[in-house]
mmCIF file of C-alpha atoms in Angstrom:
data_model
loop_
_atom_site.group_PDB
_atom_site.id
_atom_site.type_symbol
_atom_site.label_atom_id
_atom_site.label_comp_id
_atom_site.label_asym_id
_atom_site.label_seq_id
_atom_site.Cartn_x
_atom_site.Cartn_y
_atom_site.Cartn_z
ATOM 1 C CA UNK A 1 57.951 137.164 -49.615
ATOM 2 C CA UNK A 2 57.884 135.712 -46.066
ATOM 3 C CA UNK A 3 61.081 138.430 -44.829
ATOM 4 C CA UNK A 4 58.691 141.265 -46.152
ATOM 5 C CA UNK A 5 55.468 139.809 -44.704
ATOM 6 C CA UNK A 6 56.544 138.835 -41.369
ATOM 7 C CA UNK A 7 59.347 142.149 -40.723
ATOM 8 C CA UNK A 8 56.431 144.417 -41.766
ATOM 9 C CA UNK A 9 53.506 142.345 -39.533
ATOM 10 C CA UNK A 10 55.892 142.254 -36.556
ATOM 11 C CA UNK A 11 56.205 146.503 -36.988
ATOM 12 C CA UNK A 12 52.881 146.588 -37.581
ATOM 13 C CA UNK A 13 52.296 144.337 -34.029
ATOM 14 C CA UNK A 14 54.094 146.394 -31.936
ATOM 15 C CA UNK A 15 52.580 149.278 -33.168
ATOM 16 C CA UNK A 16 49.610 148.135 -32.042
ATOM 17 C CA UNK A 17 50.182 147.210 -28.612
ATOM 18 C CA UNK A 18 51.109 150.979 -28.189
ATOM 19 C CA UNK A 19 49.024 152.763 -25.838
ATOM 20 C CA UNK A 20 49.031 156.148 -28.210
ATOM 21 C CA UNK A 21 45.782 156.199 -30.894
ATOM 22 C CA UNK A 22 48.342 157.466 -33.779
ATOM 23 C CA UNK A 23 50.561 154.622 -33.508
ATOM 24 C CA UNK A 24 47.743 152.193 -33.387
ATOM 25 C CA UNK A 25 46.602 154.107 -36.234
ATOM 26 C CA UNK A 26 49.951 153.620 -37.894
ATOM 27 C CA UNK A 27 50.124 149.740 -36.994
ATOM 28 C CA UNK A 28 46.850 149.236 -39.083
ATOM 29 C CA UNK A 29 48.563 151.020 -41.832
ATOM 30 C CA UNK A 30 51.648 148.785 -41.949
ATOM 31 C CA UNK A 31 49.814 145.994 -41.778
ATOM 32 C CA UNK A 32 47.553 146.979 -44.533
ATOM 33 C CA UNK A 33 51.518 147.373 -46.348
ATOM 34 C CA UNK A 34 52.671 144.220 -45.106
ATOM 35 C CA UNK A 35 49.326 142.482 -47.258
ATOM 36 C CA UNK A 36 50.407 144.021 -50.134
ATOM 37 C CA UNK A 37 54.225 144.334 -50.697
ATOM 38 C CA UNK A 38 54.725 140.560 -50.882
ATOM 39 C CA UNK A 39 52.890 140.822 -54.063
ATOM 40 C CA UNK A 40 56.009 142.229 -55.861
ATOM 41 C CA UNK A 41 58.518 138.813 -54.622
ATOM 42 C CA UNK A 42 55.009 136.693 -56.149
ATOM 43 C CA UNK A 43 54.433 138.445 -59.247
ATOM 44 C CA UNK A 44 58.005 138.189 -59.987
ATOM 45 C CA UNK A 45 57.544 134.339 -59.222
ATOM 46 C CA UNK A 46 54.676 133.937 -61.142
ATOM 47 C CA UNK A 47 55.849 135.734 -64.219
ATOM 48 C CA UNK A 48 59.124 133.990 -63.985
ATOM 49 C CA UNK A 49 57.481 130.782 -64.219
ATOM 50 C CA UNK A 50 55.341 131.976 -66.943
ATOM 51 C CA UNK A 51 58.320 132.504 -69.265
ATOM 52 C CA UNK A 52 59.770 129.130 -68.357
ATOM 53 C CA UNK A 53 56.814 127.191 -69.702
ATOM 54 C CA UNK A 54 56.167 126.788 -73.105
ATOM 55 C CA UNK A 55 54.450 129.698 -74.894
ATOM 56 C CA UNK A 56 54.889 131.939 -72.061
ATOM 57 C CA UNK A 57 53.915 135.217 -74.485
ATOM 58 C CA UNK A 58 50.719 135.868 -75.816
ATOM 59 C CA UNK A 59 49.791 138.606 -78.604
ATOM 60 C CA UNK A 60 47.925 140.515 -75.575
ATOM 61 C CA UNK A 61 51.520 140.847 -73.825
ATOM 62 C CA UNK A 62 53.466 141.669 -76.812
ATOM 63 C CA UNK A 63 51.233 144.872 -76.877
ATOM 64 C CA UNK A 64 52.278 145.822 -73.619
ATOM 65 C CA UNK A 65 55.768 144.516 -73.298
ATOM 66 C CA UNK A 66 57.719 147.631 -74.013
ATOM 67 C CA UNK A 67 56.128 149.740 -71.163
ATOM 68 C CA UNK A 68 57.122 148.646 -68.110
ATOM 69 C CA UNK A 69 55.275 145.511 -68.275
ATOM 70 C CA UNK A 70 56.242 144.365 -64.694
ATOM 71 C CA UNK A 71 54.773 147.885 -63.587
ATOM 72 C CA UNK A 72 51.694 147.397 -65.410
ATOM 73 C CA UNK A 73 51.034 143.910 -64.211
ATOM 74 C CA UNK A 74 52.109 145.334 -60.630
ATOM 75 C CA UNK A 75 49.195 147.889 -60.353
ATOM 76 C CA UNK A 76 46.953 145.777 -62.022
ATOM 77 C CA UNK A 77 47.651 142.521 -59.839
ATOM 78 C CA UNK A 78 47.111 145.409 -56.864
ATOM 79 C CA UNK A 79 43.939 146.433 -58.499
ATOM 80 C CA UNK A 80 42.606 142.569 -58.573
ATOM 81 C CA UNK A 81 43.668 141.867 -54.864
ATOM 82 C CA UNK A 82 41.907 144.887 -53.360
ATOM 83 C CA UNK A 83 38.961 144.624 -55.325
ATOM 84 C CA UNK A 84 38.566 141.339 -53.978
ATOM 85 C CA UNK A 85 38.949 141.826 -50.465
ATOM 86 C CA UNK A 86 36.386 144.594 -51.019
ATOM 87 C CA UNK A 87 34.268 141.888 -52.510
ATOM 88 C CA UNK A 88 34.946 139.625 -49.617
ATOM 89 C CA UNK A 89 34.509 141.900 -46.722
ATOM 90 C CA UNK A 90 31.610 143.123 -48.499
ATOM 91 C CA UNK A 91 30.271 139.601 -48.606
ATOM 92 C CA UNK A 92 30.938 138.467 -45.024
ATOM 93 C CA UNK A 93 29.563 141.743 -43.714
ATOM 94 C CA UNK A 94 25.605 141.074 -45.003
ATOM 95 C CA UNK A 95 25.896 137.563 -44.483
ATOM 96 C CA UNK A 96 26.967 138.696 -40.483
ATOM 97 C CA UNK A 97 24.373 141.158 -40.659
ATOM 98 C CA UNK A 98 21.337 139.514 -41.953
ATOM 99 C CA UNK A 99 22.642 136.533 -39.248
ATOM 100 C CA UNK A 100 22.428 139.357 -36.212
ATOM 101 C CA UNK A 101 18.635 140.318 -37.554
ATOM 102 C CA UNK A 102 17.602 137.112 -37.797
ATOM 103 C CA UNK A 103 19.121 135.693 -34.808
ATOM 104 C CA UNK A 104 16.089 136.906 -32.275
ATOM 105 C CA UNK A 105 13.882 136.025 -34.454
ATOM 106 C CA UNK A 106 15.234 132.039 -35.344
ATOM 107 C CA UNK A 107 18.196 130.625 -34.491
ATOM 108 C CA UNK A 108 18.529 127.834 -36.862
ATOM 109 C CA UNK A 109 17.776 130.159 -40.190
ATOM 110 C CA UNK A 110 20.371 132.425 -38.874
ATOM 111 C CA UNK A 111 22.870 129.362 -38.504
ATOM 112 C CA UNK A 112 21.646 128.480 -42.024
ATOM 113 C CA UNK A 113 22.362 132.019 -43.304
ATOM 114 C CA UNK A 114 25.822 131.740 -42.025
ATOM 115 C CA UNK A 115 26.189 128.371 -43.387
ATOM 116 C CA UNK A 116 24.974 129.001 -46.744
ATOM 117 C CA UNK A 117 27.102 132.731 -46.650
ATOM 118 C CA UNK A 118 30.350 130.716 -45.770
ATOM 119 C CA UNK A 119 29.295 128.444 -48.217
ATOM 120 C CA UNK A 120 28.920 130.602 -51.200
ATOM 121 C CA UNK A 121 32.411 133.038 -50.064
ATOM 122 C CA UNK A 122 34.373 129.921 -49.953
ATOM 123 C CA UNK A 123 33.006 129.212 -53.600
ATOM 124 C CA UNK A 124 33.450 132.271 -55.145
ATOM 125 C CA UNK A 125 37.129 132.668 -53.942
ATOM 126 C CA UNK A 126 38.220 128.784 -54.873
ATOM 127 C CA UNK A 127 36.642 130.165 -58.300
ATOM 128 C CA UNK A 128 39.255 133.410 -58.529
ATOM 129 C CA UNK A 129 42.387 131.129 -57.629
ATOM 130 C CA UNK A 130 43.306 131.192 -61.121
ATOM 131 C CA UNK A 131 42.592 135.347 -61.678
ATOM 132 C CA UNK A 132 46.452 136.246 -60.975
ATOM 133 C CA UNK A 133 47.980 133.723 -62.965
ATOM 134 C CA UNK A 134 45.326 134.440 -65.725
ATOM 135 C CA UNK A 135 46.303 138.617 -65.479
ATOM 136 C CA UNK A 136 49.980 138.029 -65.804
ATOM 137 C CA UNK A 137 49.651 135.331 -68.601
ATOM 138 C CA UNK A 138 46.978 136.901 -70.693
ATOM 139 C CA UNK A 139 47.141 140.116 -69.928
ATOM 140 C CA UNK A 140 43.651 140.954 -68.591
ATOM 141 C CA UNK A 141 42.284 143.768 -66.888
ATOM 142 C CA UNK A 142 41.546 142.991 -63.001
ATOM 143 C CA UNK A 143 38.003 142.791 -63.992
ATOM 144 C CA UNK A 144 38.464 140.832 -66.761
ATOM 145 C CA UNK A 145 41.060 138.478 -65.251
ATOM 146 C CA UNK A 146 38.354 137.421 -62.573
ATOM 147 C CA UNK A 147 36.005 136.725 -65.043
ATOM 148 C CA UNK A 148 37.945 134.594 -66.951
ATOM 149 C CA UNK A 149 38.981 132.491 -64.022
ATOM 150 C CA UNK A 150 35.402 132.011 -62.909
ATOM 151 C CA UNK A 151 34.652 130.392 -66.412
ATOM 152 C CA UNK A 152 37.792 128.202 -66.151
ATOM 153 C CA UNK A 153 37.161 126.915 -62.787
ATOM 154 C CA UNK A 154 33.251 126.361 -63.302
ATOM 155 C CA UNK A 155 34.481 124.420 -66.372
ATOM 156 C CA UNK A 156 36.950 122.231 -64.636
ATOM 157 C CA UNK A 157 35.513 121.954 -61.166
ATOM 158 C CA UNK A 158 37.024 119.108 -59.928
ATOM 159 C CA UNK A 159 40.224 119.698 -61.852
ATOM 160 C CA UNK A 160 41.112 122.623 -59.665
ATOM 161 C CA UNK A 161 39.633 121.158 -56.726
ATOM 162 C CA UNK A 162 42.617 118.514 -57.041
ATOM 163 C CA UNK A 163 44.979 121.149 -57.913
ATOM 164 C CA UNK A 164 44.201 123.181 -55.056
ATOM 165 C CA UNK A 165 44.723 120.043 -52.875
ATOM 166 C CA UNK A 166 48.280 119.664 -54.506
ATOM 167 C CA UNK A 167 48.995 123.240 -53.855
ATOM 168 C CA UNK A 168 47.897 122.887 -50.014
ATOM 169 C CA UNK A 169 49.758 119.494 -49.890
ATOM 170 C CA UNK A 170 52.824 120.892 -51.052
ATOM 171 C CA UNK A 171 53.611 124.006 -49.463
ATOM 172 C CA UNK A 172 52.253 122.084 -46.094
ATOM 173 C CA UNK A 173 55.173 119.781 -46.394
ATOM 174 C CA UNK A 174 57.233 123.015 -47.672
ATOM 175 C CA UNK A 175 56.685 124.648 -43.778
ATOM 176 C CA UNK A 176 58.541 121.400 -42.617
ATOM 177 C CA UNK A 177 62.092 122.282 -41.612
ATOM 178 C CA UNK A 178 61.997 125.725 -40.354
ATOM 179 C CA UNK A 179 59.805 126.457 -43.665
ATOM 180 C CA UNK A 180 62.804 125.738 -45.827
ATOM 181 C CA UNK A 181 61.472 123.945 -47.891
ATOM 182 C CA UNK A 182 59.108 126.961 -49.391
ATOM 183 C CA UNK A 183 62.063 127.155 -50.804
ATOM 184 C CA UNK A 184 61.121 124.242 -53.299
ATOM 185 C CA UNK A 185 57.605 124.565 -52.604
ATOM 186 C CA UNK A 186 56.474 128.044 -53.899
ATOM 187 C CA UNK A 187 58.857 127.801 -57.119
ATOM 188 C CA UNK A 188 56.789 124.519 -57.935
ATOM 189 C CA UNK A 189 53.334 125.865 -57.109
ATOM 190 C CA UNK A 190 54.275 129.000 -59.577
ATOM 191 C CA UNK A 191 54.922 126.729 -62.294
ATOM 192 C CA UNK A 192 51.755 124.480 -61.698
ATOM 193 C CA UNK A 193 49.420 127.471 -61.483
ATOM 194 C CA UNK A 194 50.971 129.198 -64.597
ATOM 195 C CA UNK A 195 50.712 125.815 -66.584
ATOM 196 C CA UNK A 196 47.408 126.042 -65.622
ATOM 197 C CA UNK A 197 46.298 128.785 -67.831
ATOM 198 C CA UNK A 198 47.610 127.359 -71.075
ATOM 199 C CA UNK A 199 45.088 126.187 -73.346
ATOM 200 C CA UNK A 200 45.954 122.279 -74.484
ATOM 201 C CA UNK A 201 45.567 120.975 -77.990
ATOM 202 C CA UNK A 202 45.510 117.546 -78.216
ATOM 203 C CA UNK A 203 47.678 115.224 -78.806
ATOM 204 C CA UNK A 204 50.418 118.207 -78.721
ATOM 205 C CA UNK A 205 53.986 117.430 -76.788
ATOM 206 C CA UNK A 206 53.371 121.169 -75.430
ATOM 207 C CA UNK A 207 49.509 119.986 -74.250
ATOM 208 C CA UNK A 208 51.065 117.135 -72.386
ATOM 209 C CA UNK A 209 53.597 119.717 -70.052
ATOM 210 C CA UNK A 210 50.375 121.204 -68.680
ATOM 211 C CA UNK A 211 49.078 120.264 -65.450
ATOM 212 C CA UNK A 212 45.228 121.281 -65.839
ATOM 213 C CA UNK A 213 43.572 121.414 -69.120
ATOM 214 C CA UNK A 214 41.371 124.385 -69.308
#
């Protein structure tokens, strides 16, 4: 993940400092590459971690097991990350723009446009941190997928505010020592966030595995 990320976003750099328009042109297009081809290495991750856990098939990917089911999830996982950075830049762009036509009118309700805007963007994508995870284990559609993690994280709200903390707290001490220890780090974070999407029963040795009930 980080060899395909950072080889492709130093290309895409140097591209860019190029005085020629089509190679400028061409740096945006790596980098636009370099956002997405680390999602191969992660899905792998994730999905790997999803068959180490317990139940780690559902009846939805039985269906769709025995056609190129790492494929599938692939385009769809593709699918669910650009839609959301459509969503995103969609987002930031009115909340910039009613901010600019407000601004000569009142600075402090454009400040509290931004604020608000920043506000409700930061929500919405702590409420889609479970929407890959959720695709891969349930086999959702990209739409679907983000739906489902909205309802899980509205449900346990402070739940996933703690697990995001974990996940920051970890892979911030996994960038210590030259980032080796991602090494441990990302493997770790895989398994937390696919444990995540497992329903628990109570008083189940499989419930108590889980990290998050949902």
């Amino acid at each position: 993940m980080l060899i395909s990320l950072m080889g492709l976003g130093v290309v895409a750099q140097d591209l860019q400092l190029s005085s020629n328009a089509l190679l400028q042109r061409a740096g945006d297009l790596v980098l636009g590459i370099a956002l997405l081809v680390p999602l191969a290495p992660l899905l792998a991750l994730l999905q790997l971690a999803d068959q180490c856990l317990p139940g780690g098939l559902d009846q939805n990917q039985e269906r769709i097991a025995g056609r190129h089911r790492f494929k599938w999830l692939l385009k769809q996982t593709c699918g669910l990350v650009l839609l959301e950075v459509f969503i995103a830049i969609g987002g930031i762009s009115t909340v910039r723009l009613l901010s600019q036509l407000l601004a000569p009118h009142s600075g402090i309700l454009a400040s509290l446009i931004l604020l608000l805007g920043g506000i409700g963007i930061t929500l919405w994508f702590i409420g889609q941190l479970l929407a890959i995870p959720l695709l891969i284990h349930f086999g959702h559609r990209p739409l679907g997928a983000m739906e489902h993690s909205r309802k899980l994280v509205q449900a346990n709200r402070l739940k996933v505010l703690a697990l995001l903390g974990l996940l920051l707290g970890i892979n911030l001490l996994g960038l210590m020592a030259a980032s080796l220890g991602l090494l441990f780090s990302l493997p770790y974070s895989a398994l937390l966030l696919m444990a995540s999407c497992r329903t628990q029963t109570p008083w189940r040795r499989e419930s108590r595995r889980n990290i998050l009930p949902t």
